[in-house]
Amino acid sequence: MQTAQSLTSMSGLPRLEARMLLEMVLCKPREWLLAHDTDPIAPEAAAQFLTLAAQRRQGTPVAHLVGHREFMGHRLSVSAEVLIPRPETELLVEMALQSLPDGAGLSLLDLGTGSGAVAISVALARPTVRVVATDLSETALALAQKNAQQLEARVQFSQGSWYEALPAEGRFDVIVSNPPYIAHSDPHLSRGDLRFEPVGALTDGADGLSALRHIIAGASQHLIAGGWLWLEHGYAQGEEVAHLLLRAGFNAVQTKQDLAGLPRITGGSL
Ligand code: GLN
């Protein structure tokens, strides 16, 4: 009879990944697994685990196999229709929260919300703020809506391309976005998890800056005076994004580094 221990070593996966798959197959939390490392595992569960392990070895992201990913301490459902939430994007949420005290009458716009990770995290941390989230993809919005319901976050979703998803009137205190910013020619698109993620969430099909340029250019029509815009971007795009913000009339323009020490989030106030 196989055990968690023997299956983990048979799987050929890093221990943490094997554990995540075992947790799902056995419907047990991490603590249980650690304490029952050598308990016998039913043959059907063992077989199911080995099938998932084989898919993982072939590259399928762990988040797709287990169906969820943690972000800001929240469990978000993910699918192949949305970008898998990444740890560096938590910094985008933190900057948004720094620019946004909790207060009725305040509002935040998340452009291209995907799984809803950023909008939902802000809504949960600032329950009285009005949070609006957009996406071009109906399937992404349906998933984001499901995530918001599951986590009891109050977010208003709207379908459309960037600002086109919004009604003409009404301005926001803060706008955030993690748009597709990888250049079309970047070899990373054909490596790792990115091969399994929606291409439209990763690249603009051009130099990687076109969505960022578009969002910056339109921001003044949708922000209040003194409002903040915070953007996630590629590690080599910080200076260009800062420059675009300055040219669009933003003040206090600043770039923040992610956990890997790379320039990742740039913002400014109008
Ligand atoms: N941060 C992602 C990556 O480099 C890209 C996300 C994006 O394009 N917005 O894997």
PDB file of N, CA, C and O in Angstrom, residues 156-210:
ATOM      1  N   GLN A 156     -18.380  45.444  -8.017  1.00  0.00           N
ATOM      2  CA  GLN A 156     -19.290  45.633  -9.160  1.00  0.00           C
ATOM      3  C   GLN A 156     -18.488  45.314 -10.429  1.00  0.00           C
ATOM      4  O   GLN A 156     -17.450  45.927 -10.665  1.00  0.00           O
ATOM      5  N   PHE A 157     -18.953  44.343 -11.218  1.00  0.00           N
ATOM      6  CA  PHE A 157     -18.206  43.922 -12.401  1.00  0.00           C
ATOM      7  C   PHE A 157     -18.809  44.501 -13.672  1.00  0.00           C
ATOM      8  O   PHE A 157     -20.028  44.634 -13.776  1.00  0.00           O
ATOM      9  N   SER A 158     -17.923  44.791 -14.632  1.00  0.00           N
ATOM     10  CA  SER A 158     -18.392  45.396 -15.866  1.00  0.00           C
ATOM     11  C   SER A 158     -17.541  44.906 -17.038  1.00  0.00           C
ATOM     12  O   SER A 158     -16.308  44.945 -16.963  1.00  0.00           O
ATOM     13  N   GLN A 159     -18.217  44.444 -18.104  1.00  0.00           N
ATOM     14  CA  GLN A 159     -17.495  43.867 -19.235  1.00  0.00           C
ATOM     15  C   GLN A 159     -17.117  44.920 -20.268  1.00  0.00           C
ATOM     16  O   GLN A 159     -17.936  45.780 -20.607  1.00  0.00           O
ATOM     17  N   GLY A 160     -15.887  44.843 -20.782  1.00  0.00           N
ATOM     18  CA  GLY A 160     -15.488  45.743 -21.851  1.00  0.00           C
ATOM     19  C   GLY A 160     -13.986  45.944 -21.866  1.00  0.00           C
ATOM     20  O   GLY A 160     -13.273  45.480 -20.973  1.00  0.00           O
ATOM     21  N   SER A 161     -13.522  46.631 -22.923  1.00  0.00           N
ATOM     22  CA  SER A 161     -12.098  46.881 -23.075  1.00  0.00           C
ATOM     23  C   SER A 161     -11.691  48.111 -22.254  1.00  0.00           C
ATOM     24  O   SER A 161     -12.155  49.221 -22.524  1.00  0.00           O
ATOM     25  N   TRP A 162     -10.873  47.920 -21.241  1.00  0.00           N
ATOM     26  CA  TRP A 162     -10.361  49.011 -20.392  1.00  0.00           C
ATOM     27  C   TRP A 162     -11.485  49.986 -20.011  1.00  0.00           C
ATOM     28  O   TRP A 162     -12.534  49.548 -19.548  1.00  0.00           O
ATOM     29  N   TYR A 163     -11.295  51.284 -20.290  1.00  0.00           N
ATOM     30  CA  TYR A 163     -12.286  52.286 -19.839  1.00  0.00           C
ATOM     31  C   TYR A 163     -13.628  52.174 -20.567  1.00  0.00           C
ATOM     32  O   TYR A 163     -14.632  52.709 -20.108  1.00  0.00           O
ATOM     33  N   GLU A 164     -13.637  51.501 -21.724  1.00  0.00           N
ATOM     34  CA  GLU A 164     -14.903  51.376 -22.467  1.00  0.00           C
ATOM     35  C   GLU A 164     -15.953  50.606 -21.670  1.00  0.00           C
ATOM     36  O   GLU A 164     -17.143  50.685 -21.971  1.00  0.00           O
ATOM     37  N   ALA A 165     -15.505  49.848 -20.675  1.00  0.00           N
ATOM     38  CA  ALA A 165     -16.448  49.078 -19.853  1.00  0.00           C
ATOM     39  C   ALA A 165     -17.252  49.984 -18.917  1.00  0.00           C
ATOM     40  O   ALA A 165     -18.248  49.550 -18.339  1.00  0.00           O
ATOM     41  N   LEU A 166     -16.814  51.255 -18.788  1.00  0.00           N
ATOM     42  CA  LEU A 166     -17.425  52.144 -17.779  1.00  0.00           C
ATOM     43  C   LEU A 166     -18.432  53.098 -18.383  1.00  0.00           C
ATOM     44  O   LEU A 166     -18.290  53.503 -19.533  1.00  0.00           O
ATOM     45  N   PRO A 167     -19.409  53.524 -17.583  1.00  0.00           N
ATOM     46  CA  PRO A 167     -20.267  54.610 -18.026  1.00  0.00           C
ATOM     47  C   PRO A 167     -19.445  55.903 -18.114  1.00  0.00           C
ATOM     48  O   PRO A 167     -18.412  56.012 -17.442  1.00  0.00           O
ATOM     49  N   ALA A 168     -19.854  56.829 -18.942  1.00  0.00           N
ATOM     50  CA  ALA A 168     -19.057  58.041 -19.186  1.00  0.00           C
ATOM     51  C   ALA A 168     -18.801  58.848 -17.908  1.00  0.00           C
ATOM     52  O   ALA A 168     -17.697  59.328 -17.682  1.00  0.00           O
ATOM     53  N   GLU A 169     -19.833  58.983 -17.090  1.00  0.00           N
ATOM     54  CA  GLU A 169     -19.660  59.860 -15.915  1.00  0.00           C
ATOM     55  C   GLU A 169     -19.159  59.071 -14.702  1.00  0.00           C
ATOM     56  O   GLU A 169     -19.211  57.841 -14.680  1.00  0.00           O
ATOM     57  N   GLY A 170     -18.653  59.797 -13.716  1.00  0.00           N
ATOM     58  CA  GLY A 170     -18.172  59.149 -12.491  1.00  0.00           C
ATOM     59  C   GLY A 170     -16.665  59.021 -12.509  1.00  0.00           C
ATOM     60  O   GLY A 170     -16.093  58.583 -13.502  1.00  0.00           O
ATOM     61  N   ARG A 171     -16.045  59.459 -11.419  1.00  0.00           N
ATOM     62  CA  ARG A 171     -14.578  59.378 -11.320  1.00  0.00           C
ATOM     63  C   ARG A 171     -14.184  58.563 -10.097  1.00  0.00           C
ATOM     64  O   ARG A 171     -14.960  58.458  -9.145  1.00  0.00           O
ATOM     65  N   PHE A 172     -12.982  58.020 -10.146  1.00  0.00           N
ATOM     66  CA  PHE A 172     -12.505  57.143  -9.069  1.00  0.00           C
ATOM     67  C   PHE A 172     -11.394  57.818  -8.270  1.00  0.00           C
ATOM     68  O   PHE A 172     -10.675  58.667  -8.786  1.00  0.00           O
ATOM     69  N   ASP A 173     -11.260  57.383  -7.018  1.00  0.00           N
ATOM     70  CA  ASP A 173     -10.171  57.885  -6.177  1.00  0.00           C
ATOM     71  C   ASP A 173      -8.860  57.176  -6.505  1.00  0.00           C
ATOM     72  O   ASP A 173      -7.796  57.762  -6.409  1.00  0.00           O
ATOM     73  N   VAL A 174      -8.982  55.902  -6.867  1.00  0.00           N
ATOM     74  CA  VAL A 174      -7.793  55.114  -7.210  1.00  0.00           C
ATOM     75  C   VAL A 174      -8.122  54.220  -8.401  1.00  0.00           C
ATOM     76  O   VAL A 174      -9.212  53.646  -8.473  1.00  0.00           O
ATOM     77  N   ILE A 175      -7.172  54.121  -9.335  1.00  0.00           N
ATOM     78  CA  ILE A 175      -7.276  53.141 -10.430  1.00  0.00           C
ATOM     79  C   ILE A 175      -6.060  52.224 -10.327  1.00  0.00           C
ATOM     80  O   ILE A 175      -4.933  52.697 -10.120  1.00  0.00           O
ATOM     81  N   VAL A 176      -6.297  50.917 -10.449  1.00  0.00           N
ATOM     82  CA  VAL A 176      -5.195  49.947 -10.466  1.00  0.00           C
ATOM     83  C   VAL A 176      -5.347  49.038 -11.677  1.00  0.00           C
ATOM     84  O   VAL A 176      -6.462  48.822 -12.159  1.00  0.00           O
ATOM     85  N   SER A 177      -4.223  48.509 -12.141  1.00  0.00           N
ATOM     86  CA  SER A 177      -4.302  47.505 -13.195  1.00  0.00           C
ATOM     87  C   SER A 177      -3.028  46.658 -13.241  1.00  0.00           C
ATOM     88  O   SER A 177      -1.929  47.161 -13.031  1.00  0.00           O
ATOM     89  N   ASN A 178      -3.243  45.381 -13.519  1.00  0.00           N
ATOM     90  CA  ASN A 178      -2.142  44.474 -13.860  1.00  0.00           C
ATOM     91  C   ASN A 178      -2.426  44.013 -15.284  1.00  0.00           C
ATOM     92  O   ASN A 178      -2.985  42.952 -15.506  1.00  0.00           O
ATOM     93  N   PRO A 179      -2.074  44.844 -16.257  1.00  0.00           N
ATOM     94  CA  PRO A 179      -2.452  44.558 -17.652  1.00  0.00           C
ATOM     95  C   PRO A 179      -1.463  43.596 -18.305  1.00  0.00           C
ATOM     96  O   PRO A 179      -0.423  43.299 -17.719  1.00  0.00           O
ATOM     97  N   PRO A 180      -1.765  43.107 -19.511  1.00  0.00           N
ATOM     98  CA  PRO A 180      -0.764  42.300 -20.223  1.00  0.00           C
ATOM     99  C   PRO A 180       0.419  43.189 -20.583  1.00  0.00           C
ATOM    100  O   PRO A 180       0.250  44.191 -21.252  1.00  0.00           O
ATOM    101  N   TYR A 181       1.618  42.827 -20.082  1.00  0.00           N
ATOM    102  CA  TYR A 181       2.773  43.704 -20.316  1.00  0.00           C
ATOM    103  C   TYR A 181       3.998  42.971 -20.859  1.00  0.00           C
ATOM    104  O   TYR A 181       5.084  43.524 -20.946  1.00  0.00           O
ATOM    105  N   ILE A 182       3.836  41.702 -21.187  1.00  0.00           N
ATOM    106  CA  ILE A 182       4.981  40.967 -21.724  1.00  0.00           C
ATOM    107  C   ILE A 182       5.052  41.214 -23.242  1.00  0.00           C
ATOM    108  O   ILE A 182       4.030  41.133 -23.924  1.00  0.00           O
ATOM    109  N   ALA A 183       6.248  41.535 -23.727  1.00  0.00           N
ATOM    110  CA  ALA A 183       6.386  41.786 -25.168  1.00  0.00           C
ATOM    111  C   ALA A 183       6.126  40.492 -25.934  1.00  0.00           C
ATOM    112  O   ALA A 183       6.475  39.397 -25.474  1.00  0.00           O
ATOM    113  N   HIS A 184       5.509  40.661 -27.076  1.00  0.00           N
ATOM    114  CA  HIS A 184       5.161  39.588 -27.988  1.00  0.00           C
ATOM    115  C   HIS A 184       6.340  38.633 -28.254  1.00  0.00           C
ATOM    116  O   HIS A 184       6.180  37.425 -28.358  1.00  0.00           O
ATOM    117  N   SER A 185       7.546  39.198 -28.307  1.00  0.00           N
ATOM    118  CA  SER A 185       8.743  38.424 -28.680  1.00  0.00           C
ATOM    119  C   SER A 185       9.437  37.790 -27.465  1.00  0.00           C
ATOM    120  O   SER A 185      10.462  37.132 -27.625  1.00  0.00           O
ATOM    121  N   ASP A 186       8.887  37.986 -26.256  1.00  0.00           N
ATOM    122  CA  ASP A 186       9.566  37.518 -25.041  1.00  0.00           C
ATOM    123  C   ASP A 186       9.522  35.982 -24.951  1.00  0.00           C
ATOM    124  O   ASP A 186       8.446  35.394 -24.950  1.00  0.00           O
ATOM    125  N   PRO A 187      10.692  35.337 -24.849  1.00  0.00           N
ATOM    126  CA  PRO A 187      10.714  33.858 -24.801  1.00  0.00           C
ATOM    127  C   PRO A 187      10.024  33.274 -23.572  1.00  0.00           C
ATOM    128  O   PRO A 187       9.647  32.100 -23.576  1.00  0.00           O
ATOM    129  N   HIS A 188       9.811  34.100 -22.516  1.00  0.00           N
ATOM    130  CA  HIS A 188       9.128  33.587 -21.314  1.00  0.00           C
ATOM    131  C   HIS A 188       7.714  33.090 -21.610  1.00  0.00           C
ATOM    132  O   HIS A 188       7.176  32.262 -20.887  1.00  0.00           O
ATOM    133  N   LEU A 189       7.119  33.629 -22.691  1.00  0.00           N
ATOM    134  CA  LEU A 189       5.746  33.226 -23.032  1.00  0.00           C
ATOM    135  C   LEU A 189       5.654  31.737 -23.353  1.00  0.00           C
ATOM    136  O   LEU A 189       4.585  31.142 -23.231  1.00  0.00           O
ATOM    137  N   SER A 190       6.779  31.145 -23.757  1.00  0.00           N
ATOM    138  CA  SER A 190       6.725  29.712 -24.078  1.00  0.00           C
ATOM    139  C   SER A 190       7.401  28.866 -23.010  1.00  0.00           C
ATOM    140  O   SER A 190       7.872  27.773 -23.275  1.00  0.00           O
ATOM    141  N   ARG A 191       7.443  29.400 -21.773  1.00  0.00           N
ATOM    142  CA  ARG A 191       8.048  28.642 -20.665  1.00  0.00           C
ATOM    143  C   ARG A 191       7.096  28.569 -19.466  1.00  0.00           C
ATOM    144  O   ARG A 191       6.281  29.459 -19.265  1.00  0.00           O
ATOM    145  N   GLY A 192       7.255  27.497 -18.672  1.00  0.00           N
ATOM    146  CA  GLY A 192       6.579  27.379 -17.366  1.00  0.00           C
ATOM    147  C   GLY A 192       5.068  27.539 -17.444  1.00  0.00           C
ATOM    148  O   GLY A 192       4.435  27.187 -18.448  1.00  0.00           O
ATOM    149  N   ASP A 193       4.492  28.086 -16.376  1.00  0.00           N
ATOM    150  CA  ASP A 193       3.030  28.240 -16.277  1.00  0.00           C
ATOM    151  C   ASP A 193       2.460  29.088 -17.411  1.00  0.00           C
ATOM    152  O   ASP A 193       1.311  28.907 -17.810  1.00  0.00           O
ATOM    153  N   LEU A 194       3.252  30.037 -17.918  1.00  0.00           N
ATOM    154  CA  LEU A 194       2.736  30.985 -18.914  1.00  0.00           C
ATOM    155  C   LEU A 194       2.176  30.285 -20.154  1.00  0.00           C
ATOM    156  O   LEU A 194       1.253  30.788 -20.790  1.00  0.00           O
ATOM    157  N   ARG A 195       2.720  29.105 -20.480  1.00  0.00           N
ATOM    158  CA  ARG A 195       2.233  28.347 -21.653  1.00  0.00           C
ATOM    159  C   ARG A 195       0.765  27.954 -21.499  1.00  0.00           C
ATOM    160  O   ARG A 195       0.095  27.642 -22.469  1.00  0.00           O
ATOM    161  N   PHE A 196       0.285  27.908 -20.258  1.00  0.00           N
ATOM    162  CA  PHE A 196      -1.069  27.415 -19.994  1.00  0.00           C
ATOM    163  C   PHE A 196      -2.034  28.548 -19.645  1.00  0.00           C
ATOM    164  O   PHE A 196      -3.182  28.310 -19.310  1.00  0.00           O
ATOM    165  N   GLU A 197      -1.561  29.794 -19.682  1.00  0.00           N
ATOM    166  CA  GLU A 197      -2.394  30.925 -19.281  1.00  0.00           C
ATOM    167  C   GLU A 197      -2.898  31.672 -20.522  1.00  0.00           C
ATOM    168  O   GLU A 197      -2.318  31.558 -21.599  1.00  0.00           O
ATOM    169  N   PRO A 198      -4.002  32.431 -20.379  1.00  0.00           N
ATOM    170  CA  PRO A 198      -4.556  33.099 -21.564  1.00  0.00           C
ATOM    171  C   PRO A 198      -3.561  34.117 -22.117  1.00  0.00           C
ATOM    172  O   PRO A 198      -3.096  34.989 -21.387  1.00  0.00           O
ATOM    173  N   VAL A 199      -3.272  33.996 -23.385  1.00  0.00           N
ATOM    174  CA  VAL A 199      -2.231  34.831 -23.979  1.00  0.00           C
ATOM    175  C   VAL A 199      -2.604  36.314 -23.893  1.00  0.00           C
ATOM    176  O   VAL A 199      -1.749  37.176 -23.692  1.00  0.00           O
ATOM    177  N   GLY A 200      -3.910  36.606 -23.980  1.00  0.00           N
ATOM    178  CA  GLY A 200      -4.377  37.989 -23.917  1.00  0.00           C
ATOM    179  C   GLY A 200      -4.199  38.628 -22.546  1.00  0.00           C
ATOM    180  O   GLY A 200      -4.273  39.852 -22.409  1.00  0.00           O
ATOM    181  N   ALA A 201      -3.971  37.806 -21.517  1.00  0.00           N
ATOM    182  CA  ALA A 201      -3.723  38.362 -20.185  1.00  0.00           C
ATOM    183  C   ALA A 201      -2.237  38.593 -19.960  1.00  0.00           C
ATOM    184  O   ALA A 201      -1.840  39.245 -18.996  1.00  0.00           O
ATOM    185  N   LEU A 202      -1.412  38.056 -20.852  1.00  0.00           N
ATOM    186  CA  LEU A 202       0.042  38.121 -20.662  1.00  0.00           C
ATOM    187  C   LEU A 202       0.697  39.151 -21.567  1.00  0.00           C
ATOM    188  O   LEU A 202       1.546  39.916 -21.133  1.00  0.00           O
ATOM    189  N   THR A 203       0.330  39.132 -22.859  1.00  0.00           N
ATOM    190  CA  THR A 203       1.006  40.021 -23.809  1.00  0.00           C
ATOM    191  C   THR A 203       0.001  40.862 -24.589  1.00  0.00           C
ATOM    192  O   THR A 203      -1.128  40.437 -24.815  1.00  0.00           O
ATOM    193  N   ASP A 204       0.458  42.052 -24.972  1.00  0.00           N
ATOM    194  CA  ASP A 204      -0.362  42.955 -25.788  1.00  0.00           C
ATOM    195  C   ASP A 204      -0.184  42.645 -27.272  1.00  0.00           C
ATOM    196  O   ASP A 204      -0.727  43.336 -28.121  1.00  0.00           O
ATOM    197  N   GLY A 205       0.653  41.644 -27.575  1.00  0.00           N
ATOM    198  CA  GLY A 205       0.910  41.288 -28.967  1.00  0.00           C
ATOM    199  C   GLY A 205       1.862  42.279 -29.628  1.00  0.00           C
ATOM    200  O   GLY A 205       2.086  42.227 -30.829  1.00  0.00           O
ATOM    201  N   ALA A 206       2.422  43.188 -28.835  1.00  0.00           N
ATOM    202  CA  ALA A 206       3.317  44.205 -29.379  1.00  0.00           C
ATOM    203  C   ALA A 206       4.551  44.332 -28.474  1.00  0.00           C
ATOM    204  O   ALA A 206       5.116  43.320 -28.084  1.00  0.00           O
ATOM    205  N   ASP A 207       4.915  45.575 -28.097  1.00  0.00           N
ATOM    206  CA  ASP A 207       6.146  45.768 -27.324  1.00  0.00           C
ATOM    207  C   ASP A 207       5.958  45.589 -25.819  1.00  0.00           C
ATOM    208  O   ASP A 207       6.901  45.751 -25.053  1.00  0.00           O
ATOM    209  N   GLY A 208       4.734  45.268 -25.387  1.00  0.00           N
ATOM    210  CA  GLY A 208       4.465  45.053 -23.968  1.00  0.00           C
ATOM    211  C   GLY A 208       3.985  46.309 -23.260  1.00  0.00           C
ATOM    212  O   GLY A 208       3.550  46.259 -22.116  1.00  0.00           O
ATOM    213  N   LEU A 209       4.065  47.461 -23.940  1.00  0.00           N
ATOM    214  CA  LEU A 209       3.703  48.717 -23.276  1.00  0.00           C
ATOM    215  C   LEU A 209       2.375  49.285 -23.752  1.00  0.00           C
ATOM    216  O   LEU A 209       1.914  50.307 -23.234  1.00  0.00           O
ATOM    217  N   SER A 210       1.735  48.655 -24.747  1.00  0.00           N
ATOM    218  CA  SER A 210       0.570  49.329 -25.339  1.00  0.00           C
ATOM    219  C   SER A 210      -0.614  49.418 -24.375  1.00  0.00           C
ATOM    220  O   SER A 210      -1.278  50.453 -24.316  1.00  0.00           O
TER     221      SER A 210
END
